[in-house]
C-alpha positions in Angstrom: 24.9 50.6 4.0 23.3 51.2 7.5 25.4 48.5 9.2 22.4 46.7 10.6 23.5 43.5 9.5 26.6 43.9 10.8 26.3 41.8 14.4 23.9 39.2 12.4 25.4 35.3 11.6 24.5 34.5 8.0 24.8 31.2 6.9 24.3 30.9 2.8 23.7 27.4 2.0 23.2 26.8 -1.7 21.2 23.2 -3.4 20.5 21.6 -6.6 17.3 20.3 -7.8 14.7 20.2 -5.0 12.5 17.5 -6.5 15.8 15.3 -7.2 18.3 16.2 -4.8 19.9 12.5 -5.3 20.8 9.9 -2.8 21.1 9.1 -0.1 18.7 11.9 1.0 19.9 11.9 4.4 23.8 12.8 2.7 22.2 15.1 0.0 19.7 17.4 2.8 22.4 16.9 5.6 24.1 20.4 5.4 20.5 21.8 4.3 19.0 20.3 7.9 21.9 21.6 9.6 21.3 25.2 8.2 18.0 25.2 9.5 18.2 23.7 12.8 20.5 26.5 13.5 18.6 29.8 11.9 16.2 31.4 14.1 14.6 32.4 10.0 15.4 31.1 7.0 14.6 32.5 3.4 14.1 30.4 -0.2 14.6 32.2 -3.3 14.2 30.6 -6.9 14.5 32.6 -9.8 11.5 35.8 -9.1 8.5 35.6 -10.9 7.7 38.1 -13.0 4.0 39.7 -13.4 2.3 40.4 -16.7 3.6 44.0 -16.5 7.1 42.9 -16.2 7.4 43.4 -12.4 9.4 40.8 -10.4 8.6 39.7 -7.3 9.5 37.1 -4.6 7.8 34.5 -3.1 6.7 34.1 0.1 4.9 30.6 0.4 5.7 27.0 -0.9 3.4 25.3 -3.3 3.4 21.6 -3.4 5.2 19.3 -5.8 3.1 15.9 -7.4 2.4 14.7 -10.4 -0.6 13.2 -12.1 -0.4 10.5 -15.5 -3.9 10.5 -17.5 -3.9 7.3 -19.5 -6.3 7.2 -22.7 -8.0 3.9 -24.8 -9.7 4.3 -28.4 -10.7 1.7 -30.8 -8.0 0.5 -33.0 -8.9 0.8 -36.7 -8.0 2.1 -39.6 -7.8 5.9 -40.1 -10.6 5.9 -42.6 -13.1 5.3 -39.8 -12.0 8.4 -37.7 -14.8 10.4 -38.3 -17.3 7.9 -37.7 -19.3 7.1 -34.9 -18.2 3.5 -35.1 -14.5 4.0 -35.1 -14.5 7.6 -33.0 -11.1 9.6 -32.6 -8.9 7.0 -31.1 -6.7 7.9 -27.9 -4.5 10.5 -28.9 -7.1 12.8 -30.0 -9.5 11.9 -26.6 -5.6 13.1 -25.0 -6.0 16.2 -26.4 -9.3 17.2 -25.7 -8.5 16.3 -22.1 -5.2 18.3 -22.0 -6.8 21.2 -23.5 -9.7 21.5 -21.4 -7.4 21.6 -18.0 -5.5 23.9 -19.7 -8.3 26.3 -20.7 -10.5 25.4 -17.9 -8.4 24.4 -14.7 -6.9 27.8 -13.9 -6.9 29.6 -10.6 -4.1 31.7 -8.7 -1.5 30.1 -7.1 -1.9 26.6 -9.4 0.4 25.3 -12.1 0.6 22.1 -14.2 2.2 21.4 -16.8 2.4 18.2 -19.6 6.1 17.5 -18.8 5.8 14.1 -21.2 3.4 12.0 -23.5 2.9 9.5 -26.2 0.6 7.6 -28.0 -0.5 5.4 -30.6 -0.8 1.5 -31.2 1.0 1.0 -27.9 1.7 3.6 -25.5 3.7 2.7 -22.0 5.1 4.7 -19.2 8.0 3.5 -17.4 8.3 3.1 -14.0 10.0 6.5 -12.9 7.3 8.0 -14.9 10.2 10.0 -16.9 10.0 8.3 -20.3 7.3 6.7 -22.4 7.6 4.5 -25.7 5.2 3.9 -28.1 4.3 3.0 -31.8 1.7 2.7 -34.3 1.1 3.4 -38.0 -0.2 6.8 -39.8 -3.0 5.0 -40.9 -4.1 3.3 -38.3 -6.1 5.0 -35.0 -4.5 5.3 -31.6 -5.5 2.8 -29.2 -3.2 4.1 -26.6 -2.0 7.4 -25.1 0.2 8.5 -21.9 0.8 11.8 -20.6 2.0 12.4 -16.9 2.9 15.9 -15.9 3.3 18.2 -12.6 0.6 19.8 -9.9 1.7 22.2 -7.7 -0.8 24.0 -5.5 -0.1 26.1 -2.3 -2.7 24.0 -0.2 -4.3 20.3 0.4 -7.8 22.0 0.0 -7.0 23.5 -3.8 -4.4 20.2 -4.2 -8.1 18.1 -4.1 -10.2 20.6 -6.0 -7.8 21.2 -8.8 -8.2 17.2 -9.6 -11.8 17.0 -8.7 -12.1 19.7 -11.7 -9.5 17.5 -13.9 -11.1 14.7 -13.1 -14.6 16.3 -13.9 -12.7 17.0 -17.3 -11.6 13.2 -17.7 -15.3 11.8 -17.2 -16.7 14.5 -19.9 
């Protein structure tokens, strides 16, 4: 309404998926490069985050994008042992107690993770893109195997190594 942006170039380039912006990357960032070799400032938005009051806000930094995948072993037996100290709680349970304790445990600002897949039981394997895991086993029978792989995003290298030196901490428990 004041006109100020009247004299200003705007260039509006809109993407996809950040994390899987397809191939060949050089074709699929070309026109994002391009944007950005040219703009003296350039501004992200993704859908505003919203504050436990109901406030949204914006973003102002970039947190980083990796993964982790936590891999579990328990005896194999049959489901009457469970409780005993012979048998213990198989690989699916161990999961849980993991998964539960980063979630409970591993929280600070500016962190997120998240259990995007898992699986266990008899067998339990990941594939290689680390999208889809396949497993079996019985109801009676205690899980020998369990996969989980999910995200870590953190705004820094320095909380990126101390967020999995805590979930490892949790792992070694």
């Amino acid at each position: 309404a004041a006109g100020t942006l009247a004299p200003a170039d705007i260039k509006i380039v809109l993407t996809g998926d950040e994390e899987r912006p397809g191939s060949s990357l050089d074709v699929a960032r070309r026109d994002l490069i391009e944007a950005g070799r040219w703009a003296d400032v350039a501004l992200g938005f993704e859908g505003l985050s919203v504050d436990a009051d109901g406030l949204e806000y914006g973003t102002i930094a970039r947190r980083s994008s990796t993964s982790w995948t936590l891999t579990t072993t328990g005896r194999q037996a049959h489901s009457s042992g469970v409780f005993s100290d012979v048998s213990g709680y198989g690989a699916i349970y161990e999961m849980v107690r993991i998964l539960d304790d980063w979630r409970s445990d591993v929280r600070e600002g500016n962190l997120t993770f998240n259990v995007g897949v898992m699986g266990g039981g008899t067998t339990a394997e990941i594939d290689d893109r680390g999208l889809a895991i396949s497993s079996s086993g019985k109801t009676n029978v205690i899980a020998q195997t369990a996969v989980a792989r999910g995200g870590l995003r953190t705004l820094t290298p320095e909380q990126d190594a101390d967020v999995r030196a805590k979930m490892q901490a949790i792992v070694a428990l």
